[in-house]
Amino acid sequence: MNRSEFLKGMLLTAIGLHITPLSVFANNQTSYSTAQLTGKGGLDLLGSSQQLQKKVWKAYEEMQAAAKSKGINIQVVSGYRTYARQKAIYEAKYRRFTKEGRSAEEAIAEILKYSTLPGISRHHWGTDMDIIDANQPQPASVLEEEHYHGDGVYSKMKAWLDIHSESFGFYEVYDNSESRKGFQYEPWHFSYKPISLPMLEEFMCIDLDTIIAQGDLSGKHVLKGSFLHRYYMENILDINPELIP
Ligand SMILES: [Zn+2]
């Protein structure tokens, strides 16, 4: 059993026992603050609109240059996202869905199909990005699976990334493994493993209940206990095993 399998087994056991798995692997790493891990500032960002951490941006530019020689123009459409931005998205959707008559539970379930909870998005880390090929005609909605496969406009880029992205440090997060739970397959979302792996490891030491409780989110009575643990297990930890510490 490798470490990743061991980790998953431990966490599944923890959730079965209704104990918090979040401190199980507490370690002494302190290179990122809670603020940095939850989108509340303090990261060294670079890019036209502060899109990625400086080191991530440099690796991204190298990958971009390599792809360019093959006629592929990789562009970030979504990189770093602040806590405030994620909270605004959450609250707007919550208002809309509850106005339509849904319960808090239903509204939150609907929000989480396409958005994350503020404070626990990988986009808070400055290591993750959603990318397209800017050399192609742009569809109305760019982040759709069909564009990245078959005769989709980004399928040439995706085929190139499948071979080359990992050599630049970028890994697909929400892969198309059939047994995976949590977020759906996202062929556009890549993460810079050399930094996101240690960040996830540190993120796992944070008390998630406190982060959520401090956020004073609408429907917060739903966002705790077994609901929050399941979200954590499926949406945060059930990802490409290469990205699990
Ligand atoms: Zn994304």
Tab-separated table of N, CA and C in Angstrom, residues 6-126:
chain	number	residue	atom	x	y	z
A	6	PHE	N	-2.917	4.627	1.665
A	6	PHE	CA	-2.998	4.613	3.115
A	6	PHE	C	-3.794	5.814	3.619
A	7	LEU	N	-3.461	6.959	3.037
A	7	LEU	CA	-4.113	8.212	3.407
A	7	LEU	C	-5.609	8.135	3.158
A	8	LYS	N	-5.968	7.666	1.962
A	8	LYS	CA	-7.385	7.588	1.618
A	8	LYS	C	-8.103	6.632	2.572
A	9	GLY	N	-7.449	5.499	2.878
A	9	GLY	CA	-8.041	4.526	3.778
A	9	GLY	C	-8.279	5.127	5.149
A	10	MET	N	-7.291	5.871	5.635
A	10	MET	CA	-7.399	6.495	6.953
A	10	MET	C	-8.540	7.508	6.980
A	11	LEU	N	-8.622	8.285	5.916
A	11	LEU	CA	-9.629	9.332	5.883
A	11	LEU	C	-11.026	8.731	5.766
A	12	LEU	N	-11.155	7.664	4.983
A	12	LEU	CA	-12.453	7.009	4.854
A	12	LEU	C	-12.869	6.415	6.203
A	13	THR	N	-11.892	5.856	6.920
A	13	THR	CA	-12.173	5.324	8.247
A	13	THR	C	-12.631	6.451	9.162
A	14	ALA	N	-11.931	7.557	9.070
A	14	ALA	CA	-12.256	8.692	9.927
A	14	ALA	C	-13.675	9.178	9.675
A	15	ILE	N	-14.067	9.237	8.409
A	15	ILE	CA	-15.406	9.753	8.110
A	15	ILE	C	-16.461	8.749	8.583
A	16	GLY	N	-16.127	7.463	8.484
A	16	GLY	CA	-17.044	6.436	8.948
A	16	GLY	C	-17.283	6.555	10.444
A	17	LEU	N	-16.288	6.989	11.162
A	17	LEU	CA	-16.388	7.106	12.615
A	17	LEU	C	-16.903	8.483	13.045
A	18	HIS	N	-17.176	9.341	12.053
A	18	HIS	CA	-17.621	10.712	12.318
A	18	HIS	C	-16.640	11.483	13.182
A	19	ILE	N	-15.375	11.223	12.987
A	19	ILE	CA	-14.393	12.081	13.644
A	19	ILE	C	-13.764	12.943	12.555
A	20	THR	N	-13.197	14.041	12.959
A	20	THR	CA	-12.620	14.916	11.943
A	20	THR	C	-11.337	14.317	11.387
A	21	PRO	N	-11.248	14.203	10.053
A	21	PRO	CA	-10.017	13.677	9.477
A	21	PRO	C	-8.982	14.777	9.288
A	22	LEU	N	-9.372	16.015	9.605
A	22	LEU	CA	-8.548	17.135	9.163
A	22	LEU	C	-7.224	17.268	9.894
A	23	SER	N	-7.149	16.737	11.087
A	23	SER	CA	-5.889	16.894	11.815
A	23	SER	C	-5.112	15.592	11.886
A	24	VAL	N	-5.617	14.565	11.218
A	24	VAL	CA	-4.987	13.246	11.284
A	24	VAL	C	-3.526	13.309	10.847
A	25	PHE	N	-3.295	14.113	9.815
A	25	PHE	CA	-1.929	14.156	9.298
A	25	PHE	C	-1.261	15.508	9.549
A	26	ALA	N	-1.588	16.083	10.665
A	26	ALA	CA	-0.985	17.371	11.002
A	26	ALA	C	0.538	17.224	10.996
A	27	ASN	N	1.197	18.162	10.389
A	27	ASN	CA	2.659	18.107	10.413
A	27	ASN	C	3.190	19.495	10.760
A	28	ASN	N	4.480	19.636	10.672
A	28	ASN	CA	5.072	20.885	11.136
A	28	ASN	C	5.306	21.904	10.031
A	29	GLN	N	4.797	21.615	8.825
A	29	GLN	CA	5.026	22.562	7.735
A	29	GLN	C	4.263	23.847	8.007
A	30	THR	N	4.942	24.951	7.853
A	30	THR	CA	4.269	26.223	8.101
A	30	THR	C	4.579	27.223	7.000
A	31	SER	N	4.865	26.741	5.800
A	31	SER	CA	5.247	27.694	4.765
A	31	SER	C	4.067	28.481	4.193
A	32	TYR	N	2.821	28.037	4.470
A	32	TYR	CA	1.661	28.803	4.015
A	32	TYR	C	0.729	29.080	5.188
A	33	SER	N	0.271	30.314	5.260
A	33	SER	CA	-0.643	30.686	6.339
A	33	SER	C	-2.059	30.259	5.971
A	34	THR	N	-2.930	30.252	6.958
A	34	THR	CA	-4.333	29.936	6.697
A	34	THR	C	-4.922	30.937	5.702
A	35	ALA	N	-4.536	32.206	5.828
A	35	ALA	CA	-5.017	33.227	4.897
A	35	ALA	C	-4.615	32.873	3.459
A	36	GLN	N	-3.371	32.465	3.281
A	36	GLN	CA	-2.891	32.112	1.941
A	36	GLN	C	-3.612	30.893	1.381
A	37	LEU	N	-3.973	29.980	2.255
A	37	LEU	CA	-4.603	28.733	1.817
A	37	LEU	C	-6.101	28.885	1.575
A	38	THR	N	-6.658	30.035	1.978
A	38	THR	CA	-8.110	30.191	1.839
A	38	THR	C	-8.512	31.420	1.018
A	39	GLY	N	-7.574	31.939	0.231
A	39	GLY	CA	-7.925	33.022	-0.698
A	39	GLY	C	-7.964	34.393	-0.076
A	40	LYS	N	-7.356	34.538	1.115
A	40	LYS	CA	-7.438	35.833	1.806
A	40	LYS	C	-6.150	36.635	1.714
A	41	GLY	N	-5.399	36.408	0.639
A	41	GLY	CA	-4.246	37.258	0.374
A	41	GLY	C	-2.920	36.678	0.816
A	42	GLY	N	-1.848	37.430	0.521
A	42	GLY	CA	-0.522	37.049	0.994
A	42	GLY	C	0.283	36.199	0.034
A	43	LEU	N	-0.250	35.881	-1.145
A	43	LEU	CA	0.520	35.091	-2.113
A	43	LEU	C	1.252	36.021	-3.075
A	44	ASP	N	2.389	35.539	-3.569
A	44	ASP	CA	3.187	36.305	-4.523
A	44	ASP	C	2.674	35.997	-5.930
A	45	LEU	N	1.782	36.848	-6.421
A	45	LEU	CA	1.101	36.554	-7.687
A	45	LEU	C	1.692	37.315	-8.866
A	46	LEU	N	1.513	36.731	-10.034
A	46	LEU	CA	2.020	37.335	-11.266
A	46	LEU	C	1.011	37.064	-12.387
A	47	GLY	N	1.189	37.762	-13.512
A	47	GLY	CA	0.273	37.569	-14.623
A	47	GLY	C	-0.516	38.829	-14.854
A	48	SER	N	-1.172	38.922	-16.018
A	48	SER	CA	-1.825	40.162	-16.415
A	48	SER	C	-2.842	40.638	-15.377
A	49	SER	N	-3.536	39.713	-14.738
A	49	SER	CA	-4.443	40.147	-13.669
A	49	SER	C	-4.206	39.296	-12.423
A	50	GLN	N	-2.926	39.192	-12.044
A	50	GLN	CA	-2.547	38.465	-10.823
A	50	GLN	C	-3.139	37.061	-10.819
A	51	GLN	N	-2.824	36.312	-11.860
A	51	GLN	CA	-3.530	35.056	-12.048
A	51	GLN	C	-2.932	33.844	-11.343
A	52	LEU	N	-1.600	33.830	-11.189
A	52	LEU	CA	-0.953	32.637	-10.632
A	52	LEU	C	0.207	33.061	-9.736
A	53	GLN	N	0.642	32.164	-8.863
A	53	GLN	CA	1.851	32.443	-8.085
A	53	GLN	C	3.022	32.596	-9.049
A	54	LYS	N	3.971	33.400	-8.655
A	54	LYS	CA	5.102	33.744	-9.517
A	54	LYS	C	5.777	32.511	-10.135
A	55	LYS	N	6.108	31.515	-9.316
A	55	LYS	CA	6.775	30.308	-9.826
A	55	LYS	C	5.873	29.536	-10.773
A	56	VAL	N	4.592	29.540	-10.480
A	56	VAL	CA	3.625	28.820	-11.325
A	56	VAL	C	3.517	29.526	-12.674
A	57	TRP	N	3.513	30.847	-12.620
A	57	TRP	CA	3.410	31.640	-13.846
A	57	TRP	C	4.615	31.384	-14.758
A	58	LYS	N	5.782	31.300	-14.159
A	58	LYS	CA	7.000	31.041	-14.946
A	58	LYS	C	6.904	29.684	-15.637
A	59	ALA	N	6.466	28.666	-14.904
A	59	ALA	CA	6.322	27.312	-15.485
A	59	ALA	C	5.250	27.319	-16.574
A	60	TYR	N	4.187	28.079	-16.332
A	60	TYR	CA	3.105	28.214	-17.307
A	60	TYR	C	3.626	28.856	-18.599
A	61	GLU	N	4.450	29.884	-18.457
A	61	GLU	CA	5.001	30.554	-19.637
A	61	GLU	C	5.906	29.619	-20.451
A	62	GLU	N	6.652	28.763	-19.748
A	62	GLU	CA	7.499	27.783	-20.454
A	62	GLU	C	6.639	26.790	-21.234
A	63	MET	N	5.588	26.326	-20.594
A	63	MET	CA	4.695	25.374	-21.267
A	63	MET	C	3.992	26.047	-22.454
A	64	GLN	N	3.590	27.274	-22.239
A	64	GLN	CA	2.922	28.048	-23.279
A	64	GLN	C	3.831	28.213	-24.503
A	65	ALA	N	5.105	28.504	-24.239
A	65	ALA	CA	6.070	28.697	-25.328
A	65	ALA	C	6.279	27.398	-26.107
A	66	ALA	N	6.353	26.280	-25.389
A	66	ALA	CA	6.547	24.985	-26.050
A	66	ALA	C	5.342	24.638	-26.928
A	67	ALA	N	4.160	24.939	-26.437
A	67	ALA	CA	2.937	24.619	-27.192
A	67	ALA	C	2.791	25.526	-28.415
A	68	LYS	N	3.272	26.742	-28.273
A	68	LYS	CA	3.145	27.731	-29.351
A	68	LYS	C	3.821	27.239	-30.632
A	69	SER	N	4.951	26.527	-30.473
A	69	SER	CA	5.668	26.016	-31.646
A	69	SER	C	4.855	24.957	-32.375
A	70	LYS	N	3.809	24.456	-31.731
A	70	LYS	CA	2.912	23.471	-32.378
A	70	LYS	C	1.598	24.126	-32.808
A	71	GLY	N	1.562	25.453	-32.771
A	71	GLY	CA	0.350	26.166	-33.208
A	71	GLY	C	-0.752	26.221	-32.157
A	72	ILE	N	-0.373	25.946	-30.911
A	72	ILE	CA	-1.368	25.959	-29.822
A	72	ILE	C	-1.097	27.176	-28.937
A	73	ASN	N	-2.142	27.933	-28.651
A	73	ASN	CA	-1.985	29.166	-27.875
A	73	ASN	C	-2.693	29.031	-26.520
A	74	ILE	N	-1.988	28.442	-25.558
A	74	ILE	CA	-2.597	28.199	-24.244
A	74	ILE	C	-2.832	29.529	-23.519
A	75	GLN	N	-4.056	29.733	-23.045
A	75	GLN	CA	-4.382	30.946	-22.295
A	75	GLN	C	-5.170	30.581	-21.040
A	76	VAL	N	-4.834	31.251	-19.936
A	76	VAL	CA	-5.574	31.065	-18.685
A	76	VAL	C	-6.868	31.875	-18.757
A	77	VAL	N	-8.004	31.231	-18.552
A	77	VAL	CA	-9.257	31.990	-18.464
A	77	VAL	C	-9.686	32.189	-17.005
A	78	SER	N	-9.148	31.344	-16.127
A	78	SER	CA	-9.415	31.527	-14.706
A	78	SER	C	-8.253	30.949	-13.904
A	79	GLY	N	-7.628	31.804	-13.095
A	79	GLY	CA	-6.518	31.348	-12.264
A	79	GLY	C	-6.841	31.601	-10.807
A	80	TYR	N	-6.064	32.507	-10.196
A	80	TYR	CA	-6.285	32.837	-8.786
A	80	TYR	C	-7.647	33.486	-8.574
A	81	ARG	N	-8.316	33.056	-7.540
A	81	ARG	CA	-9.606	33.643	-7.183
A	81	ARG	C	-9.587	33.955	-5.694
A	82	THR	N	-10.035	35.137	-5.312
A	82	THR	CA	-10.023	35.506	-3.889
A	82	THR	C	-11.202	34.877	-3.154
A	83	TYR	N	-11.090	34.849	-1.853
A	83	TYR	CA	-12.190	34.390	-1.001
A	83	TYR	C	-13.420	35.267	-1.249
A	84	ALA	N	-13.201	36.579	-1.311
A	84	ALA	CA	-14.325	37.509	-1.477
A	84	ALA	C	-15.084	37.240	-2.770
A	85	ARG	N	-14.322	36.971	-3.835
A	85	ARG	CA	-14.946	36.690	-5.133
A	85	ARG	C	-15.766	35.388	-5.067
A	86	GLN	N	-15.164	34.360	-4.448
A	86	GLN	CA	-15.851	33.070	-4.351
A	86	GLN	C	-17.103	33.195	-3.479
A	87	LYS	N	-17.008	34.024	-2.450
A	87	LYS	CA	-18.157	34.223	-1.563
A	87	LYS	C	-19.283	34.959	-2.308
A	88	ALA	N	-18.909	35.939	-3.126
A	88	ALA	CA	-19.919	36.693	-3.882
A	88	ALA	C	-20.666	35.759	-4.840
A	89	ILE	N	-19.914	34.844	-5.477
A	89	ILE	CA	-20.536	33.878	-6.398
A	89	ILE	C	-21.508	32.987	-5.619
A	90	TYR	N	-21.040	32.493	-4.483
A	90	TYR	CA	-21.865	31.606	-3.644
A	90	TYR	C	-23.152	32.314	-3.206
A	91	GLU	N	-23.010	33.529	-2.687
A	91	GLU	CA	-24.171	34.236	-2.144
A	91	GLU	C	-25.190	34.602	-3.229
A	92	ALA	N	-24.694	34.990	-4.400
A	92	ALA	CA	-25.609	35.344	-5.495
A	92	ALA	C	-26.425	34.125	-5.911
A	93	LYS	N	-25.753	32.985	-6.007
A	93	LYS	CA	-26.466	31.758	-6.395
A	93	LYS	C	-27.433	31.319	-5.295
A	94	TYR	N	-27.011	31.455	-4.049
A	94	TYR	CA	-27.869	31.051	-2.937
A	94	TYR	C	-29.162	31.872	-2.945
A	95	ARG	N	-29.006	33.179	-3.131
A	95	ARG	CA	-30.189	34.065	-3.184
A	95	ARG	C	-31.114	33.652	-4.308
A	96	ARG	N	-30.530	33.424	-5.492
A	96	ARG	CA	-31.331	33.063	-6.669
A	96	ARG	C	-32.070	31.750	-6.440
A	97	PHE	N	-31.372	30.738	-5.982
A	97	PHE	CA	-31.988	29.414	-5.847
A	97	PHE	C	-33.035	29.375	-4.728
A	98	THR	N	-32.798	30.089	-3.632
A	98	THR	CA	-33.795	30.054	-2.553
A	98	THR	C	-35.012	30.907	-2.942
A	99	LYS	N	-34.819	31.968	-3.734
A	99	LYS	CA	-35.944	32.770	-4.230
A	99	LYS	C	-36.853	31.932	-5.109
A	100	GLU	N	-36.217	30.976	-5.817
A	100	GLU	CA	-36.991	30.075	-6.679
A	100	GLU	C	-37.763	29.034	-5.872
A	101	GLY	N	-37.594	29.070	-4.560
A	101	GLY	CA	-38.371	28.174	-3.698
A	101	GLY	C	-37.615	26.964	-3.190
A	102	ARG	N	-36.325	26.869	-3.476
A	102	ARG	CA	-35.576	25.705	-2.986
A	102	ARG	C	-35.203	25.858	-1.516
A	103	SER	N	-35.066	24.735	-0.837
A	103	SER	CA	-34.614	24.744	0.558
A	103	SER	C	-33.113	25.057	0.575
A	104	ALA	N	-32.597	25.342	1.773
A	104	ALA	CA	-31.163	25.628	1.889
A	104	ALA	C	-30.350	24.446	1.380
A	105	GLU	N	-30.751	23.227	1.745
A	105	GLU	CA	-30.032	22.021	1.320
A	105	GLU	C	-30.023	21.903	-0.206
A	106	GLU	N	-31.192	22.124	-0.810
A	106	GLU	CA	-31.300	22.007	-2.273
A	106	GLU	C	-30.490	23.088	-2.973
A	107	ALA	N	-30.579	24.307	-2.436
A	107	ALA	CA	-29.843	25.423	-3.055
A	107	ALA	C	-28.338	25.152	-3.019
A	108	ILE	N	-27.852	24.668	-1.889
A	108	ILE	CA	-26.413	24.413	-1.741
A	108	ILE	C	-25.971	23.265	-2.648
A	109	ALA	N	-26.800	22.229	-2.733
A	109	ALA	CA	-26.472	21.109	-3.627
A	109	ALA	C	-26.344	21.610	-5.065
A	110	GLU	N	-27.239	22.534	-5.452
A	110	GLU	CA	-27.220	23.075	-6.816
A	110	GLU	C	-25.971	23.954	-7.026
A	111	ILE	N	-25.642	24.774	-6.044
A	111	ILE	CA	-24.453	25.640	-6.132
A	111	ILE	C	-23.199	24.790	-6.332
A	112	LEU	N	-23.115	23.711	-5.553
A	112	LEU	CA	-21.883	22.916	-5.537
A	112	LEU	C	-21.694	22.031	-6.760
A	113	LYS	N	-22.699	22.003	-7.642
A	113	LYS	CA	-22.498	21.282	-8.900
A	113	LYS	C	-21.436	21.993	-9.743
A	114	TYR	N	-21.419	23.317	-9.673
A	114	TYR	CA	-20.513	24.066	-10.549
A	114	TYR	C	-19.582	25.029	-9.822
A	115	SER	N	-19.798	25.231	-8.520
A	115	SER	CA	-18.953	26.172	-7.772
A	115	SER	C	-18.439	25.498	-6.506
A	116	THR	N	-17.423	26.111	-5.920
A	116	THR	CA	-16.899	25.557	-4.671
A	116	THR	C	-17.341	26.417	-3.495
A	117	LEU	N	-17.140	25.902	-2.309
A	117	LEU	CA	-17.412	26.690	-1.112
A	117	LEU	C	-16.277	27.700	-0.939
A	118	PRO	N	-16.605	28.957	-0.589
A	118	PRO	CA	-15.546	29.947	-0.340
A	118	PRO	C	-14.606	29.455	0.751
A	119	GLY	N	-13.323	29.597	0.528
A	119	GLY	CA	-12.330	29.150	1.510
A	119	GLY	C	-11.745	27.794	1.173
A	120	ILE	N	-12.458	27.002	0.369
A	120	ILE	CA	-11.917	25.684	0.057
A	120	ILE	C	-11.911	25.397	-1.439
A	121	SER	N	-11.455	26.406	-2.201
A	121	SER	CA	-11.280	26.223	-3.641
A	121	SER	C	-9.789	26.123	-3.954
A	122	ARG	N	-9.426	25.232	-4.836
A	122	ARG	CA	-8.027	25.159	-5.274
A	122	ARG	C	-7.631	26.437	-6.012
A	123	HIS	N	-8.625	27.155	-6.531
A	123	HIS	CA	-8.319	28.419	-7.218
A	123	HIS	C	-7.853	29.504	-6.227
A	124	HIS	N	-8.008	29.264	-4.933
A	124	HIS	CA	-7.481	30.218	-3.937
A	124	HIS	C	-5.951	30.132	-3.843
A	125	TRP	N	-5.370	29.076	-4.361
A	125	TRP	CA	-3.951	28.801	-4.093
A	125	TRP	C	-2.975	29.443	-5.103
A	126	GLY	N	-3.495	29.912	-6.219
A	126	GLY	CA	-2.588	30.474	-7.228
A	126	GLY	C	-1.766	29.415	-7.939
